[in-house]
Short mmCIF file of C-alpha atoms and ligand atoms in Angstrom, two decimals:
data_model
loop_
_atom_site.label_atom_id
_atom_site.label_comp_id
_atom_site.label_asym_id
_atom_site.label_seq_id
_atom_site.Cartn_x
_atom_site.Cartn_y
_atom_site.Cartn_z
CA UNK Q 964 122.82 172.93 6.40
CA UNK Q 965 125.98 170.71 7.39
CA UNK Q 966 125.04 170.96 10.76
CA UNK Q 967 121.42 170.25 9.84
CA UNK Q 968 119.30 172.97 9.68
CA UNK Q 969 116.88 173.22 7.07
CA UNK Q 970 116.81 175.94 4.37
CA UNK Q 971 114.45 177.59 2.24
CA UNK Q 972 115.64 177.26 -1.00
CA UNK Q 973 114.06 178.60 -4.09
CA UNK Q 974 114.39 176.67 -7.48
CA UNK Q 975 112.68 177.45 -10.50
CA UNK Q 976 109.88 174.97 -10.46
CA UNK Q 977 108.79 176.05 -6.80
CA UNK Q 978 110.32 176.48 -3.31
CA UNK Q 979 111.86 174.35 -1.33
CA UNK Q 980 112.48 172.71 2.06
CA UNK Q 981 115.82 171.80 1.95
CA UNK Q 982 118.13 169.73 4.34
CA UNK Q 983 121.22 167.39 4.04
CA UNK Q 984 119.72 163.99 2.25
CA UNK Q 985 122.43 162.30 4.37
CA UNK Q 986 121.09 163.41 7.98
CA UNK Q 987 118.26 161.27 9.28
CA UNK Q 988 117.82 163.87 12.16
CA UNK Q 989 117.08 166.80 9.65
CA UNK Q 990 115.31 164.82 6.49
CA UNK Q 991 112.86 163.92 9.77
CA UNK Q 992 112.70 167.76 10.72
CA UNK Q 993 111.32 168.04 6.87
CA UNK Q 994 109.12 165.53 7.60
CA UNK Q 995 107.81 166.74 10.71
CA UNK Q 996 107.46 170.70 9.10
CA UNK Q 997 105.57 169.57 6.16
CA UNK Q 998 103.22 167.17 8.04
CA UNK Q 999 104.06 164.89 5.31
CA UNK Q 1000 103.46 160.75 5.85
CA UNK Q 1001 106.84 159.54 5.92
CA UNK Q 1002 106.18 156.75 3.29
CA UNK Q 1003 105.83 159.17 0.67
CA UNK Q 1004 109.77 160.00 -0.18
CA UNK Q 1005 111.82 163.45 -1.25
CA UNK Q 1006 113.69 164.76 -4.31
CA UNK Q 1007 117.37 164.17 -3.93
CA UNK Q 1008 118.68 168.09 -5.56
CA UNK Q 1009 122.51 167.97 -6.62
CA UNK Q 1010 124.30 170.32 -8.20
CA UNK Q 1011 125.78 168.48 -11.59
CA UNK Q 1012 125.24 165.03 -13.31
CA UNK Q 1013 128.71 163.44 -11.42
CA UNK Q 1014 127.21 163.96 -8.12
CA UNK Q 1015 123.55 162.46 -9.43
CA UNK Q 1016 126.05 159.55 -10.64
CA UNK Q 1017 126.98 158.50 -7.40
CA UNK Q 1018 123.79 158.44 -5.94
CA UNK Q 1019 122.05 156.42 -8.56
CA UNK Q 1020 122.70 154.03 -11.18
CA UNK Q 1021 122.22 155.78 -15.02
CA UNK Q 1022 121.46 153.95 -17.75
CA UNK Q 1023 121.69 154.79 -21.12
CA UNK Q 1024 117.98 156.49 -21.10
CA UNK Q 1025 118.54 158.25 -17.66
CA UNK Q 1026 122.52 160.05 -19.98
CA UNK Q 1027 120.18 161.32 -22.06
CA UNK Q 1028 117.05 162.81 -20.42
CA UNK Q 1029 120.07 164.52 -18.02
CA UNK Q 1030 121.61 165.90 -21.11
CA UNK Q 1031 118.74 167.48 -22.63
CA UNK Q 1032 116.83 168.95 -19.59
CA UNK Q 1033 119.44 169.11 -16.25
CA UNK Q 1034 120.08 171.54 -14.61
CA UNK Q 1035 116.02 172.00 -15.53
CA UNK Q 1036 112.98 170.75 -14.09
CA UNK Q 1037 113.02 167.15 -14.64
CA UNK Q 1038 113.31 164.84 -11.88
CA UNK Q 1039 114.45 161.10 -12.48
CA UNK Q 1040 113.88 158.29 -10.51
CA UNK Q 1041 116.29 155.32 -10.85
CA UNK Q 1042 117.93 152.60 -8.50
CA UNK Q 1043 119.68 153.74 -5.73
CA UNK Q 1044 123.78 153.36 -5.96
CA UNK Q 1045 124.78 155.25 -2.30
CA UNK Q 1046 121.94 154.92 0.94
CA UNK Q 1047 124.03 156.45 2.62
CA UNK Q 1048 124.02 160.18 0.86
CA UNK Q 1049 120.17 159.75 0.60
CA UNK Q 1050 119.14 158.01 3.94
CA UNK Q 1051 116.57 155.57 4.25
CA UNK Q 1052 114.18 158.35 5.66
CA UNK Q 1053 114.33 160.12 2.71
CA UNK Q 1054 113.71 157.45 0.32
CA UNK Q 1055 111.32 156.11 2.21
CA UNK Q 1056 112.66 152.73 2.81
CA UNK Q 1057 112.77 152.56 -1.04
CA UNK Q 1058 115.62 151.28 -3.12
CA UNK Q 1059 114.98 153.60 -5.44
CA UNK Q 1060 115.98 157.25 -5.79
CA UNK Q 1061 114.47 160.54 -7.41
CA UNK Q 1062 117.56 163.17 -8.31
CA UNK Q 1063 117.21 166.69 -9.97
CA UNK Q 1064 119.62 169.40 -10.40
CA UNK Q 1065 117.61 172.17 -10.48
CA UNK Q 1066 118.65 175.35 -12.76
CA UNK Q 1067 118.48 177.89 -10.23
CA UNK Q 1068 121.48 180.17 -10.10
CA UNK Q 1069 120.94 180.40 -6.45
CA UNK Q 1070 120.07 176.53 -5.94
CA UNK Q 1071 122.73 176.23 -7.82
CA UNK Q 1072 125.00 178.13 -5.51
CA UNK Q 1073 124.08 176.23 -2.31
CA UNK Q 1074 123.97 172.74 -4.01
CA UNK Q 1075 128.03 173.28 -5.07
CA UNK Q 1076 128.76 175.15 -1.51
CA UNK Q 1077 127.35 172.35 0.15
CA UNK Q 1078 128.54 170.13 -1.39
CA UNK Q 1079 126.47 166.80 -1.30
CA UNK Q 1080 123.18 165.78 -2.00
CA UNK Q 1081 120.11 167.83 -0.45
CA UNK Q 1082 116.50 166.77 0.14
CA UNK Q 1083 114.02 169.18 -0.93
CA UNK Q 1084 110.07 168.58 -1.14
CA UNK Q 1085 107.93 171.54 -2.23
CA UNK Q 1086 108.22 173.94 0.72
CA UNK Q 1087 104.33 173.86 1.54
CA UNK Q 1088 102.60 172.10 4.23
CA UNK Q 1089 101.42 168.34 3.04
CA UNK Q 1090 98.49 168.90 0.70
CA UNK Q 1091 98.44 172.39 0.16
CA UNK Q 1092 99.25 174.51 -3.09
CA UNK Q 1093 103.53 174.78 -3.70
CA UNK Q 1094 104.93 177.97 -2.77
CA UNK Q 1095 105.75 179.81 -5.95
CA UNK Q 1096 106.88 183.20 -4.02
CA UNK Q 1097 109.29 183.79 -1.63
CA UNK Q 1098 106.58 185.18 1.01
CA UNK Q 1099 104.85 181.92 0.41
CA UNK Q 1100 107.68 179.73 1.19
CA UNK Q 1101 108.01 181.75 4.29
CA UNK Q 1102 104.67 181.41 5.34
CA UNK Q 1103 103.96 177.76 5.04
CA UNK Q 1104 107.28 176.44 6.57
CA UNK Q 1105 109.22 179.49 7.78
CA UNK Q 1106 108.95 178.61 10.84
CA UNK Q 1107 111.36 175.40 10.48
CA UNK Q 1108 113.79 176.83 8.86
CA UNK Q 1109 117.46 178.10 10.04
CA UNK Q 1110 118.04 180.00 6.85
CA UNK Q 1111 115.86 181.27 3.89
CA UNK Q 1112 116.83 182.53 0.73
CA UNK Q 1113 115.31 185.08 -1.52
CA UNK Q 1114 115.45 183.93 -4.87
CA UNK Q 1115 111.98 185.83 -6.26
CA UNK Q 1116 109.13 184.63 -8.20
CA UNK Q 1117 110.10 181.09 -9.60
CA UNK Q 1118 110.06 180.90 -13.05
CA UNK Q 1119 108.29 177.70 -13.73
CA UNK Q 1120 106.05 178.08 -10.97
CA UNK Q 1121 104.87 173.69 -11.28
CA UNK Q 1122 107.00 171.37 -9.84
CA UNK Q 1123 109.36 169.09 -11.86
CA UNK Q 1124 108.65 166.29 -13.62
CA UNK Q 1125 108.80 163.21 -12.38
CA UNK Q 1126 109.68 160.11 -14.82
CA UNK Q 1127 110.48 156.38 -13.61
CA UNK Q 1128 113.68 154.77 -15.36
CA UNK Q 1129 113.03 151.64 -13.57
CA UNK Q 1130 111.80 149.58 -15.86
CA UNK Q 1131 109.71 151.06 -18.72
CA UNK Q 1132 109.73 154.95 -19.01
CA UNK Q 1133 106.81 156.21 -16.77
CA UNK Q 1134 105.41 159.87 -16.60
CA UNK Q 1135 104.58 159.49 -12.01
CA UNK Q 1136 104.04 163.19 -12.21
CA UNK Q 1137 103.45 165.50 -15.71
CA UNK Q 1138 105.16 168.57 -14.65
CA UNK Q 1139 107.36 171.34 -15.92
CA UNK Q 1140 109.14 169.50 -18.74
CA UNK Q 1141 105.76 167.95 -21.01
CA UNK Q 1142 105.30 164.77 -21.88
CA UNK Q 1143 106.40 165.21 -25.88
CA UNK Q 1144 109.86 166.50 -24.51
CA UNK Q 1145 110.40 163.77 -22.70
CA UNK Q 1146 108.69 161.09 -25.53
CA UNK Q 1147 111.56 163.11 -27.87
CA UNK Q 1148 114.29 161.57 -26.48
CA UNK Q 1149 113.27 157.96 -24.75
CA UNK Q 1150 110.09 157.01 -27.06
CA UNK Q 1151 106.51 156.47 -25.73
CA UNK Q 1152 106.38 156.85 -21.82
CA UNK Q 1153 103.86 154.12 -19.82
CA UNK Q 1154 101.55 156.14 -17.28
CA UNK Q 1155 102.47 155.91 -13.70
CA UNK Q 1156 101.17 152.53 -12.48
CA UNK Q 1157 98.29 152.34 -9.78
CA UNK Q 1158 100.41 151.02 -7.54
CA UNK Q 1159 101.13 153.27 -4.73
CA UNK Q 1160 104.91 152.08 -3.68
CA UNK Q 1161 105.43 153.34 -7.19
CA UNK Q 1162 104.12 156.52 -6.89
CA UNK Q 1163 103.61 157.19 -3.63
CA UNK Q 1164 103.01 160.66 -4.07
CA UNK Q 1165 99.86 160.78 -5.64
CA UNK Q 1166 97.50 161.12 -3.38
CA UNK Q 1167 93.81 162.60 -4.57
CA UNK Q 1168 93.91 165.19 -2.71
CA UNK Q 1169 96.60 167.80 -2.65
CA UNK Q 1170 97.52 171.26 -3.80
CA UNK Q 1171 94.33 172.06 -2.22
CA UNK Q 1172 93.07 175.61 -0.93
CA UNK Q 1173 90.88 175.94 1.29
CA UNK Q 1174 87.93 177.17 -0.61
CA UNK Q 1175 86.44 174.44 -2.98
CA UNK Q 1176 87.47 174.27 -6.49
CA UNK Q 1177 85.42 173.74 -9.53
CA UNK Q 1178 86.73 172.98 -12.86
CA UNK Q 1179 85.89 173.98 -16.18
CA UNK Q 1180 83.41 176.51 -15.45
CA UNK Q 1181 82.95 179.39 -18.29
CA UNK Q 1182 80.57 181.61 -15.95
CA UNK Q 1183 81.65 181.83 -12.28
CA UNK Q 1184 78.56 181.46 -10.00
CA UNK Q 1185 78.22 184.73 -7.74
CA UNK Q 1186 79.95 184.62 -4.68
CA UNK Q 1187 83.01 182.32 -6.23
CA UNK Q 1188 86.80 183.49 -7.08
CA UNK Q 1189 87.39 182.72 -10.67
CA UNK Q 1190 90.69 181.80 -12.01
CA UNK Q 1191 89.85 182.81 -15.91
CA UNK Q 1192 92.49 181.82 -18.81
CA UNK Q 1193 92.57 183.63 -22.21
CA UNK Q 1194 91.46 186.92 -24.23
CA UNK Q 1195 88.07 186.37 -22.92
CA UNK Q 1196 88.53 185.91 -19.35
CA UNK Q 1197 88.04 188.60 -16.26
CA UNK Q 1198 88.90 189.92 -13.02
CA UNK Q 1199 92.00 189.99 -10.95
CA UNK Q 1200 93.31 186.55 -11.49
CA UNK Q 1201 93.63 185.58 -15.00
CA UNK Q 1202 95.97 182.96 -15.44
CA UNK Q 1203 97.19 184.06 -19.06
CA UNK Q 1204 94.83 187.02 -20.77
CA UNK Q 1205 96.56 185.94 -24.01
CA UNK Q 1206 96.54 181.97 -23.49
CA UNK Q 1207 100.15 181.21 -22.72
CA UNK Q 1208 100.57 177.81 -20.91
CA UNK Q 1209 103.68 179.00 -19.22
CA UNK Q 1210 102.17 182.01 -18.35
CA UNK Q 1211 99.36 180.11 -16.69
CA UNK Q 1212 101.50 177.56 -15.30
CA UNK Q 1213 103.63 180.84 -13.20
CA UNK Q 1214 100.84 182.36 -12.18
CA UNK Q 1215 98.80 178.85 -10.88
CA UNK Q 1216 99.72 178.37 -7.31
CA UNK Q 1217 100.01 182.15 -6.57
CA UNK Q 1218 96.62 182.80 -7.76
CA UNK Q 1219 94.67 179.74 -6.10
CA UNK Q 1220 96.17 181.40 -3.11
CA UNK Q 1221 95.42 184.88 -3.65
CA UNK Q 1222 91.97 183.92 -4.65
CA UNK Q 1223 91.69 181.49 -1.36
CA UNK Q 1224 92.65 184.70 0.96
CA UNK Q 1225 89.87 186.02 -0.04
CA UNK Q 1226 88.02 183.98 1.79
CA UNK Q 1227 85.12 183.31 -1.36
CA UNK Q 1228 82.01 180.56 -1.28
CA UNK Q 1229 84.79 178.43 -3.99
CA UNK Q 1230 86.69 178.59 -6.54
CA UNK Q 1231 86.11 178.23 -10.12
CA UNK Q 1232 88.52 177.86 -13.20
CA UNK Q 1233 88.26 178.01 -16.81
CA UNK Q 1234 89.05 175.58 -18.78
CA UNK Q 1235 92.60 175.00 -19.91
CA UNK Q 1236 93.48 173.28 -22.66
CA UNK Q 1237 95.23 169.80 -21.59
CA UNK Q 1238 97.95 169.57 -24.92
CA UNK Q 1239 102.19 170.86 -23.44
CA UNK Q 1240 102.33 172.21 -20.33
CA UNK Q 1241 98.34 172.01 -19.76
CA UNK Q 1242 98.82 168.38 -18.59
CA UNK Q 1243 100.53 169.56 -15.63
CA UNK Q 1244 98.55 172.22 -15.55
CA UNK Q 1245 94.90 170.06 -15.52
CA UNK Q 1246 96.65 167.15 -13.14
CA UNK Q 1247 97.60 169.97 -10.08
CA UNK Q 1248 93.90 171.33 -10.49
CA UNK Q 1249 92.22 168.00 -10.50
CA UNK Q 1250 94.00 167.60 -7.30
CA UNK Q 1251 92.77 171.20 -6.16
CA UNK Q 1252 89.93 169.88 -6.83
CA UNK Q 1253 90.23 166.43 -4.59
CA UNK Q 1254 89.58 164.32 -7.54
CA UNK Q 1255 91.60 161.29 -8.46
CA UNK Q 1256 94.56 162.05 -11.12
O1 TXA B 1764 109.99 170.83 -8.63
C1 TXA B 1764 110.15 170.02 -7.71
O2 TXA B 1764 110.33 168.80 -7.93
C2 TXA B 1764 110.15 170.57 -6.28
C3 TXA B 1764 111.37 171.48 -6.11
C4 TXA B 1764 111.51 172.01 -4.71
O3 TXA B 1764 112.52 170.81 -6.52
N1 TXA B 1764 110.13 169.51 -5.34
C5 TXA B 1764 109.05 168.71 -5.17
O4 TXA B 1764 109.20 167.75 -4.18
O5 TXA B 1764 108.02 168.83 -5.82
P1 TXA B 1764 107.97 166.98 -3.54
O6 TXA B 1764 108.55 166.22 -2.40
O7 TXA B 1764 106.88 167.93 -3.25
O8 TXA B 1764 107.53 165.95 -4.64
C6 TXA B 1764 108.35 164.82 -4.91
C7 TXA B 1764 107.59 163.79 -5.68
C8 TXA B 1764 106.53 163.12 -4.82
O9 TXA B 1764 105.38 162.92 -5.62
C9 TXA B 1764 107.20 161.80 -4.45
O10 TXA B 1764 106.26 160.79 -4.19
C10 TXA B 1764 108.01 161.51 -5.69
O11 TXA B 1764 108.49 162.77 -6.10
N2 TXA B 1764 109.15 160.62 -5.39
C11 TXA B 1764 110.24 160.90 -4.67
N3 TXA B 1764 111.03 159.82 -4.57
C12 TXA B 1764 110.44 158.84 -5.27
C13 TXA B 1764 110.76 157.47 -5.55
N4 TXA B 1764 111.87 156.90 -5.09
N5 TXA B 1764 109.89 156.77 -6.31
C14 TXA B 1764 108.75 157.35 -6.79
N6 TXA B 1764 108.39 158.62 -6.56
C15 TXA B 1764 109.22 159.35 -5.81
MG1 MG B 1765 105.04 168.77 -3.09
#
């Protein structure tokens, strides 16, 4: 990774693409692997709170939301204090900065033997579902990477978090950590703003299989995969027989792309209700589903 090869590195949110934040030459190389538009800009992933301090400038809300989540699936994005140790690239010409420290014991491990700040987007290609298995990760990006790592099923299984300390609070992507976790410990969050340098991001589209998605559908049609959720759901891919968020939320990306390989007329998936971790939950499958979040 020092010399700049990229690594596949598995957090518990989902895997990812990692590279040296500092090295335009390999935060390109994501880039170029993920087919992602270069104005849409990557997580900077540190190991503890002093290195996220010298990348960005904390205030007194961004102390506290590390504190209670970090190292955890909450990603924060505050003004940039070092371009240097996340490049331009990265950021996207921004002068802003998003910083996790994942909780990982293995992300963990190569953050602190690296040693510096590491860019790493969700290890799929642009616009399709996040890795959430090793295999996955292999199979989407595999191919760019010097080095993978084996870190199982992640736990979380939807990415971070995102919330914007820029101004007011704002939720730019519901994620791992809910809403009312977040509202616990900075008050009422403001919703992502439609402007796109803001939340660059959030494009319609994205997450997608192949196979089209339909949501909210109690009866699948014949020929159609169906995702089911709860005691009264069926077949091979049900997201939670007893109704567990979490559970759902773990099993998401895996089954939209188990259900996808087999090749069916779409996709269909129950309802889930949108209160905790459903937010996240409802926002990735609207998305599936090419419909604007
Ligand atoms: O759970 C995760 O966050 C995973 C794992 C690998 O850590 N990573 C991940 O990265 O989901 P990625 O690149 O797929 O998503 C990063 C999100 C994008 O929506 C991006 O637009 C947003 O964070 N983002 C990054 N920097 C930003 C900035 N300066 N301002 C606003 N949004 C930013
Ligand atoms: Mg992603």
């Amino acid at each position: 990774m020092r010399a700049g090869g990229l690594v596949l590195m598995p957090t518990e949110t989902v895997y990812g693409l990692a590279a040296d934040a500092a090295n335009p030459r390999a935060v390109a190389a994501v880039y170029a692997a993920k087919g992602r538009p270069s104005f849409n800009p990557l997580i900077a992933h540190v190991a503890d709170v002093a290195t996220a301090r010298r990348i960005a400038v904390f205030d007194a809300r961004a102390e506290a939301l590390a504190a209670a989540f970090w190292p955890g699936p909450l990603t924060l994005v505050l003004p940039v204090a070092d371009g240097e140790a996340v490049c331009d690239l990265a950021r996207a010409g921004l002068d802003t900065v998003a910083v996790r420290a994942p909780g990982h014991p293995l992300a963990h491990a190569l953050l602190a033997a690296v040693g510096r700040p590491v860019v790493a987007p969700s290890a799929n290609r642009s616009g399709r579902p996040s890795p959430t298995t090793f295999a996955d990760a292999v199979e989407e990006t595999g191919d760019a990477a010097a080095a993978a790592l084996d870190g199982g099923p992640c736990a979380v299984g939807l990415e971070s978090t995102v919330v914007a300390l820029l101004d007011k609070a704002r939720l730019l992507r519901p994620g791992a950590v809910t809403r009312a976790e977040i509202e616990a410990v900075v008050g009422p969050l403001a919703d992502a703003e439609a402007d796109a340098k803001r939340s660059p991001g959030r494009l319609a589209r994205h997450y997608a299989p192949n196979a089209p998605v339909r949501l909210g559908v109690a009866e699948p049609a014949p020929g159609e995969a169906w995702l089911s959720f709860g005691p009264g759901g069926r077949g091979p891919w049900n997201l939670s027989p007893t109704g567990d968020l979490a559970e759902a939320a773990a099993n998401l990306f895996a089954y939209l792309r188990a259900a996808d390989r087999t090749n069916p007329a779409g996709i269909a998936v129950a309802p889930i209700p949108d209160d905790g971790l459903g937010e996240a939950i409802n926002d990735r499958l609207k998305r599936a589903a090419g419909f604007v979040g």
